[in-house]
Amino acid sequence: MKILAPLNTVTEVKPLLAAGADEFYCGLAPPGWSGKFGGTWVNRRHPESAAVDDEKALREIITAAGSAPVFVALNAPHYPAGAVAMLADYGRRLIEELGVAALIVADMDLLLQLAEAGHGAKLHLSSLAVSTNAGSARFFRKLGLARIILPRHLTLAEIRHCVVEGIEFEAFLMNDGCVFEEGLCATTHSAGTFCLQDAEGLQGIAPALADQYAFWKWTQNNCGCNSSKGFPLGPCGLCAMPALREAGVSSLKVVGREASADRKLASVRLAASARDICRAGGSAERIREAIIELRGAASLCENARACYYPDIWAGHEKVKGRAG
């Protein structure tokens, strides 16, 4: 299984490779984009905090990455008039001239233009396109796409029903949960974290239920910090690795292009530790124990509180973490 790591600068490449990353993804806007489309985002993360500076910087990243592929996200869920034509041309340039291994795309008009131009084998379907069943996967396979990124809300049982042969699948592994199904959300990250804040609509709800909801939102927002051992908290699917591999998922995504270099590095180190155990035949329980020992924060593993894939523990009356 491959660990997909986020990055913004060439200085992050070698440390992330040493930590265990196998492939990279980043964001980049075409030259002249802001002059034509103002503050419209090219991809799903903020262009000032989660993007490569320019094409020169991207070339440096690709060179430093060597055999590790670099993917570029052009995955805003929709674009203003005229933007798709510009992005289709720029996507061709990224692939043919700059050496980008694949483009991550969500908008169907952009996806079809790139596929019809013969670039299907260099396309990854973004999770924002919400492919959630085998029929959808077969459709995108027929278009010639290389990979489908599964939405973060899917359970392991649902993922098993999505995977088909002849196309790669990628799933979320760590960090940055989402209160809504991101691909069906009408807002954008530019609106801030209002969806993670207390809503007036919760007034009048039983205090115990309101507390549970607030705790859940807190875990989706990475619990607000790192653990005392310096590793990221928040949504985590590390112990689901054996099940994801068995289901046919080949790439595991560490989220956080806008995160600090230290947070990215710590995330990849955790992911690589879990992968090593998985490759050696270790169980979900063994991975969980090892990660708690490394990261601490054992309480987040109780009752699958911060799990991306809580159904990994289906049938367990209670999942308890060990002190760490």
CSV table of C-alpha atoms in Angstrom, one decimal:
chain,number,residue,atom,x,y,z
A,1,MET,CA,0.0,0.0,0.0
A,2,LYS,CA,1.2,3.5,-0.9
A,3,ILE,CA,1.2,6.5,1.5
A,4,LEU,CA,0.2,9.7,-0.3
A,5,ALA,CA,1.6,12.8,1.4
A,6,PRO,CA,0.7,16.5,0.9
A,7,LEU,CA,3.4,19.1,0.3
A,8,ASN,CA,3.9,22.7,-0.8
A,9,THR,CA,7.7,23.1,-1.1
A,10,VAL,CA,10.7,21.3,-2.3
A,11,THR,CA,12.2,21.3,1.2
A,12,GLU,CA,9.5,18.9,2.3
A,13,VAL,CA,10.3,16.3,-0.3
A,14,LYS,CA,13.3,14.5,1.1
A,15,PRO,CA,12.1,14.4,4.8
A,16,LEU,CA,8.7,13.0,3.7
A,17,LEU,CA,10.4,10.4,1.5
A,18,ALA,CA,12.6,9.4,4.4
A,19,ALA,CA,9.6,9.2,6.7
A,20,GLY,CA,7.9,6.7,4.3
A,21,ALA,CA,5.9,8.7,1.7
A,22,ASP,CA,5.5,6.9,-1.7
A,23,GLU,CA,3.7,9.7,-3.6
A,24,PHE,CA,2.8,13.3,-3.3
A,25,TYR,CA,0.0,15.8,-4.1
A,26,CYS,CA,-0.1,19.5,-4.2
A,27,GLY,CA,-2.0,22.4,-5.6
A,28,LEU,CA,-1.2,25.1,-8.2
A,29,ALA,CA,-3.1,27.7,-10.1
A,30,PRO,CA,-2.4,28.6,-13.8
A,31,PRO,CA,-0.6,31.9,-14.4
A,32,GLY,CA,-3.0,34.7,-14.8
A,33,TRP,CA,-5.8,32.8,-13.0
A,34,SER,CA,-6.5,35.5,-10.3
A,35,GLY,CA,-6.5,38.3,-13.0
A,36,LYS,CA,-9.4,36.5,-14.8
A,37,PHE,CA,-11.3,34.8,-11.9
A,38,GLY,CA,-10.4,36.8,-8.9
A,39,GLY,CA,-10.5,34.8,-5.6
A,40,THR,CA,-12.1,31.7,-7.2
A,41,TRP,CA,-10.2,28.7,-5.9
A,42,VAL,CA,-8.6,26.3,-8.4
A,43,ASN,CA,-8.7,23.5,-5.9
A,44,ARG,CA,-10.4,22.7,-2.6
A,45,ARG,CA,-7.7,24.3,-0.3
A,46,HIS,CA,-6.8,27.9,0.2
A,47,PRO,CA,-4.4,29.1,-2.6
A,48,GLU,CA,-2.2,31.1,-0.2
A,49,SER,CA,-1.6,28.4,2.5
A,50,ALA,CA,-1.9,25.2,0.5
A,51,ALA,CA,-0.4,25.6,-2.9
A,52,VAL,CA,3.0,25.5,-4.6
A,53,ASP,CA,4.3,29.0,-5.5
A,54,ASP,CA,4.7,28.6,-9.2
A,55,GLU,CA,5.8,26.3,-12.0
A,56,LYS,CA,9.5,26.6,-11.2
A,57,ALA,CA,8.8,25.4,-7.6
A,58,LEU,CA,6.7,22.5,-9.0
A,59,ARG,CA,9.6,21.5,-11.3
A,60,GLU,CA,11.9,21.5,-8.4
A,61,ILE,CA,9.5,19.3,-6.4
A,62,ILE,CA,9.1,16.8,-9.3
A,63,THR,CA,12.9,16.6,-9.7
A,64,ALA,CA,13.5,16.1,-6.0
A,65,ALA,CA,10.8,13.4,-5.8
A,66,GLY,CA,12.6,11.2,-8.3
A,67,SER,CA,10.6,8.1,-8.9
A,68,ALA,CA,7.9,9.1,-6.5
A,69,PRO,CA,4.9,10.5,-8.5
A,70,VAL,CA,3.6,14.0,-7.9
A,71,PHE,CA,-0.1,14.8,-8.5
A,72,VAL,CA,-1.6,18.2,-8.8
A,73,ALA,CA,-5.1,19.0,-7.6
A,74,LEU,CA,-7.4,20.9,-9.9
A,75,ASN,CA,-10.4,19.8,-7.8
A,76,ALA,CA,-12.7,22.6,-7.0
A,77,PRO,CA,-16.3,21.2,-7.3
A,78,HIS,CA,-17.2,23.8,-9.9
A,79,TYR,CA,-15.8,26.8,-11.9
A,80,PRO,CA,-17.1,30.0,-13.4
A,81,ALA,CA,-17.7,30.4,-17.1
A,82,GLY,CA,-14.5,30.2,-19.1
A,83,ALA,CA,-12.4,28.6,-16.4
A,84,VAL,CA,-12.7,25.0,-17.6
A,85,ALA,CA,-11.2,25.7,-20.9
A,86,MET,CA,-8.3,27.5,-19.3
A,87,LEU,CA,-7.8,24.6,-16.8
A,88,ALA,CA,-8.1,21.9,-19.5
A,89,ASP,CA,-5.3,23.6,-21.4
A,90,TYR,CA,-3.2,24.0,-18.3
A,91,GLY,CA,-3.8,20.4,-17.2
A,92,ARG,CA,-2.4,19.3,-20.6
A,93,ARG,CA,0.7,21.5,-20.0
A,94,LEU,CA,1.2,20.1,-16.5
A,95,ILE,CA,1.2,16.6,-17.8
A,96,GLU,CA,3.0,16.9,-21.1
A,97,GLU,CA,5.6,19.7,-20.3
A,98,LEU,CA,6.1,19.7,-16.5
A,99,GLY,CA,6.0,16.0,-15.9
A,100,VAL,CA,3.1,15.8,-13.4
A,101,ALA,CA,2.1,12.2,-12.9
A,102,ALA,CA,-1.6,12.8,-12.6
A,103,LEU,CA,-4.3,15.5,-12.1
A,104,ILE,CA,-6.9,15.3,-9.3
A,105,VAL,CA,-10.2,16.5,-10.8
A,106,ALA,CA,-13.7,16.9,-9.5
A,107,ASP,CA,-15.6,19.0,-12.0
A,108,MET,CA,-17.2,16.8,-14.7
A,109,ASP,CA,-16.8,19.3,-17.5
A,110,LEU,CA,-13.1,19.5,-16.8
A,111,LEU,CA,-12.8,15.8,-16.4
A,112,LEU,CA,-14.5,15.1,-19.7
A,113,GLN,CA,-12.4,17.6,-21.6
A,114,LEU,CA,-9.2,16.1,-20.3
A,115,ALA,CA,-10.3,12.5,-20.9
A,116,GLU,CA,-11.5,13.3,-24.4
A,117,ALA,CA,-8.1,14.9,-25.1
A,118,GLY,CA,-6.5,11.5,-24.3
A,119,HIS,CA,-5.3,12.2,-20.7
A,120,GLY,CA,-7.6,9.7,-18.9
A,121,ALA,CA,-4.7,7.6,-17.7
A,122,LYS,CA,-3.3,10.7,-16.0
A,123,LEU,CA,-6.5,11.5,-14.1
A,124,HIS,CA,-7.6,10.8,-10.5
A,125,LEU,CA,-11.2,11.4,-9.7
A,126,SER,CA,-11.4,13.6,-6.6
A,127,SER,CA,-13.4,12.6,-3.6
A,128,LEU,CA,-15.5,15.7,-4.3
A,129,ALA,CA,-17.0,13.9,-7.3
A,130,VAL,CA,-18.6,11.5,-4.8
A,131,SER,CA,-18.1,8.1,-6.4
A,132,THR,CA,-19.9,5.8,-4.0
A,133,ASN,CA,-20.7,2.6,-5.8
A,134,ALA,CA,-19.4,0.0,-8.2
A,135,GLY,CA,-21.5,1.3,-11.1
A,136,SER,CA,-19.9,4.7,-10.7
A,137,ALA,CA,-16.5,3.2,-10.6
A,138,ARG,CA,-17.1,1.2,-13.8
A,139,PHE,CA,-18.2,4.4,-15.5
A,140,PHE,CA,-15.0,6.3,-14.7
A,141,ARG,CA,-13.0,3.2,-15.5
A,142,LYS,CA,-14.6,3.3,-19.0
A,143,LEU,CA,-13.5,6.9,-19.4
A,144,GLY,CA,-9.9,5.6,-18.8
A,145,LEU,CA,-9.2,7.2,-15.4
A,146,ALA,CA,-6.3,5.9,-13.4
A,147,ARG,CA,-7.7,6.2,-9.9
A,148,ILE,CA,-10.8,7.0,-7.9
A,149,ILE,CA,-10.4,8.8,-4.5
A,150,LEU,CA,-13.2,7.5,-2.3
A,151,PRO,CA,-15.2,10.0,-0.2
A,152,ARG,CA,-14.2,10.3,3.4
A,153,HIS,CA,-17.6,9.4,4.8
A,154,LEU,CA,-17.7,5.8,3.4
A,155,THR,CA,-17.5,2.9,5.8
A,156,LEU,CA,-15.3,-0.1,5.2
A,157,ALA,CA,-18.3,-2.2,4.2
A,158,GLU,CA,-19.3,0.5,1.6
A,159,ILE,CA,-15.8,0.7,0.3
A,160,ARG,CA,-15.8,-3.1,-0.4
A,161,HIS,CA,-18.9,-2.5,-2.6
A,162,CYS,CA,-17.2,0.3,-4.5
A,163,VAL,CA,-14.0,-1.4,-5.6
A,164,VAL,CA,-13.8,-2.9,-9.0
A,165,GLU,CA,-10.9,-4.3,-11.0
A,166,GLY,CA,-9.0,-2.3,-13.6
A,167,ILE,CA,-8.7,1.0,-11.7
A,168,GLU,CA,-6.9,2.1,-8.6
A,169,PHE,CA,-8.6,3.3,-5.4
A,170,GLU,CA,-7.4,5.7,-2.8
A,171,ALA,CA,-8.9,6.2,0.7
A,172,PHE,CA,-8.5,8.8,3.4
A,173,LEU,CA,-6.1,7.8,6.2
A,174,MET,CA,-5.4,10.7,8.6
A,175,ASN,CA,-6.4,14.2,9.6
A,176,ASP,CA,-9.1,16.8,8.7
A,177,GLY,CA,-12.5,15.3,9.0
A,178,CYS,CA,-15.6,16.9,7.6
A,179,VAL,CA,-18.9,17.5,9.3
A,180,PHE,CA,-20.8,17.2,6.0
A,181,GLU,CA,-20.2,15.0,2.9
A,182,GLU,CA,-17.7,17.4,1.4
A,183,GLY,CA,-18.6,16.6,-2.2
A,184,LEU,CA,-22.2,17.5,-1.7
A,185,CYS,CA,-21.5,20.6,0.5
A,186,ALA,CA,-22.6,23.9,-1.1
A,187,THR,CA,-20.0,25.9,1.0
A,188,THR,CA,-16.3,26.2,0.6
A,189,HIS,CA,-13.3,26.1,3.0
A,190,SER,CA,-13.0,29.9,2.3
A,191,ALA,CA,-16.0,30.3,4.6
A,192,GLY,CA,-13.9,29.3,7.6
A,193,THR,CA,-14.8,26.6,10.1
A,194,PHE,CA,-18.3,27.7,10.8
A,195,CYS,CA,-19.5,24.2,10.2
A,196,LEU,CA,-17.3,23.1,13.2
A,197,GLN,CA,-18.6,25.7,15.5
A,198,ASP,CA,-21.6,25.4,17.8
A,199,ALA,CA,-24.9,26.0,15.9
A,200,GLU,CA,-27.9,27.9,17.4
A,201,GLY,CA,-30.0,25.1,16.0
A,202,LEU,CA,-28.7,22.8,18.8
A,203,GLN,CA,-30.4,24.9,21.4
A,204,GLY,CA,-33.0,22.9,23.2
A,205,ILE,CA,-31.3,19.6,22.6
A,206,ALA,CA,-30.6,17.4,25.6
A,207,PRO,CA,-27.3,18.5,27.1
A,208,ALA,CA,-25.8,15.0,26.9
A,209,LEU,CA,-26.6,14.8,23.1
A,210,ALA,CA,-25.2,18.3,22.6
A,211,ASP,CA,-22.0,17.4,24.4
A,212,GLN,CA,-21.6,14.3,22.3
A,213,TYR,CA,-22.1,16.3,19.1
A,214,ALA,CA,-19.6,19.0,20.3
A,215,PHE,CA,-17.1,16.2,21.1
A,216,TRP,CA,-17.5,14.7,17.6
A,217,LYS,CA,-17.0,18.1,15.9
A,218,TRP,CA,-13.9,18.6,18.0
A,219,THR,CA,-12.4,15.3,16.8
A,220,GLN,CA,-13.2,16.2,13.2
A,221,ASN,CA,-11.2,19.4,13.7
A,222,ASN,CA,-8.1,17.4,14.7
A,223,CYS,CA,-8.9,17.8,18.4
A,224,GLY,CA,-7.4,21.3,18.2
A,225,CYS,CA,-3.8,20.2,18.5
A,226,ASN,CA,-1.1,17.5,18.5
A,227,SER,CA,-0.6,14.9,21.2
A,228,SER,CA,1.9,15.5,24.0
A,229,LYS,CA,4.4,13.4,21.9
A,230,GLY,CA,4.1,15.7,18.9
A,231,PHE,CA,1.9,13.5,16.7
A,232,PRO,CA,-1.4,14.8,15.1
A,233,LEU,CA,-4.7,13.9,16.7
A,234,GLY,CA,-8.0,13.9,15.0
A,235,PRO,CA,-9.6,11.6,12.4
A,236,CYS,CA,-7.5,8.4,12.0
A,237,GLY,CA,-7.8,5.2,9.9
A,238,LEU,CA,-4.4,3.7,10.7
A,239,CYS,CA,-5.7,0.4,12.2
A,240,ALA,CA,-8.0,-0.1,9.2
A,241,MET,CA,-5.1,-0.6,6.9
A,242,PRO,CA,-5.4,-4.5,6.8
A,243,ALA,CA,-9.1,-4.1,5.9
A,244,LEU,CA,-8.5,-1.4,3.3
A,245,ARG,CA,-5.8,-3.5,1.7
A,246,GLU,CA,-8.1,-6.5,1.6
A,247,ALA,CA,-10.8,-4.4,0.1
A,248,GLY,CA,-8.5,-3.4,-2.8
A,249,VAL,CA,-7.5,0.1,-1.8
A,250,SER,CA,-3.9,0.8,-3.0
A,251,SER,CA,-3.2,4.3,-1.8
A,252,LEU,CA,-3.8,5.9,1.6
A,253,LYS,CA,-4.1,9.7,1.8
A,254,VAL,CA,-2.6,11.8,4.6
A,255,VAL,CA,-4.6,15.0,4.5
A,256,GLY,CA,-3.3,18.5,5.2
A,257,ARG,CA,-1.7,20.5,2.4
A,258,GLU,CA,-2.0,23.6,4.5
A,259,ALA,CA,-0.5,22.0,7.6
A,260,SER,CA,3.0,22.8,8.9
A,261,ALA,CA,6.0,20.7,7.6
A,262,ASP,CA,6.4,19.2,11.1
A,263,ARG,CA,2.7,18.1,11.1
A,264,LYS,CA,3.0,16.5,7.7
A,265,LEU,CA,6.2,14.7,8.7
A,266,ALA,CA,4.7,13.4,11.9
A,267,SER,CA,1.6,12.2,10.1
A,268,VAL,CA,3.6,10.3,7.5
A,269,ARG,CA,5.8,8.7,10.2
A,270,LEU,CA,2.7,7.4,12.0
A,271,ALA,CA,1.3,6.1,8.7
A,272,ALA,CA,4.5,4.4,7.8
A,273,SER,CA,4.7,2.7,11.2
A,274,ALA,CA,1.2,1.3,10.8
A,275,ARG,CA,2.0,0.2,7.2
A,276,ASP,CA,5.1,-1.6,8.3
A,277,ILE,CA,3.0,-3.6,10.8
A,278,CYS,CA,0.4,-4.2,8.2
A,279,ARG,CA,2.9,-5.5,5.6
A,280,ALA,CA,4.3,-7.9,8.3
A,281,GLY,CA,0.8,-9.3,8.7
A,282,GLY,CA,-0.1,-7.4,11.8
A,283,SER,CA,-3.8,-7.1,12.8
A,284,ALA,CA,-5.9,-4.0,13.4
A,285,GLU,CA,-5.4,-4.6,17.2
A,286,ARG,CA,-1.6,-4.7,16.8
A,287,ILE,CA,-1.6,-1.5,14.8
A,288,ARG,CA,-3.8,0.3,17.3
A,289,GLU,CA,-1.6,-0.7,20.2
A,290,ALA,CA,1.6,0.4,18.4
A,291,ILE,CA,0.1,3.8,17.4
A,292,ILE,CA,-1.1,4.5,20.9
A,293,GLU,CA,2.4,3.8,22.1
A,294,LEU,CA,3.8,6.2,19.6
A,295,ARG,CA,1.1,8.9,19.7
A,296,GLY,CA,-0.4,8.6,23.1
A,297,ALA,CA,-4.0,10.0,23.4
A,298,ALA,CA,-5.3,6.5,24.2
A,299,SER,CA,-8.8,7.9,25.0
A,300,LEU,CA,-9.4,8.8,21.4
A,301,CYS,CA,-9.4,5.1,20.6
A,302,GLU,CA,-12.0,4.3,23.1
A,303,ASN,CA,-15.2,3.3,21.4
A,304,ALA,CA,-13.7,4.3,18.0
A,305,ARG,CA,-14.1,8.0,18.9
A,306,ALA,CA,-11.8,9.4,16.2
A,307,CYS,CA,-12.0,6.6,13.7
A,308,TYR,CA,-12.4,7.3,10.0
A,309,TYR,CA,-13.7,3.7,9.7
A,310,PRO,CA,-15.4,2.9,13.0
A,311,ASP,CA,-16.9,-0.3,11.5
A,312,ILE,CA,-13.4,-1.8,11.8
A,313,TRP,CA,-14.5,-2.5,15.4
A,314,ALA,CA,-18.0,-3.8,14.6
A,315,GLY,CA,-18.8,-6.7,16.9
A,316,HIS,CA,-16.5,-5.4,19.7
A,317,GLU,CA,-18.6,-4.4,22.7
A,318,LYS,CA,-16.0,-1.7,23.7
A,319,VAL,CA,-12.7,-0.7,22.2
A,320,LYS,CA,-10.3,0.6,24.8
A,321,GLY,CA,-7.0,2.2,24.3
A,322,ARG,CA,-3.9,1.4,26.4
A,323,ALA,CA,-2.2,4.1,28.3
A,324,GLY,CA,0.5,5.6,26.3
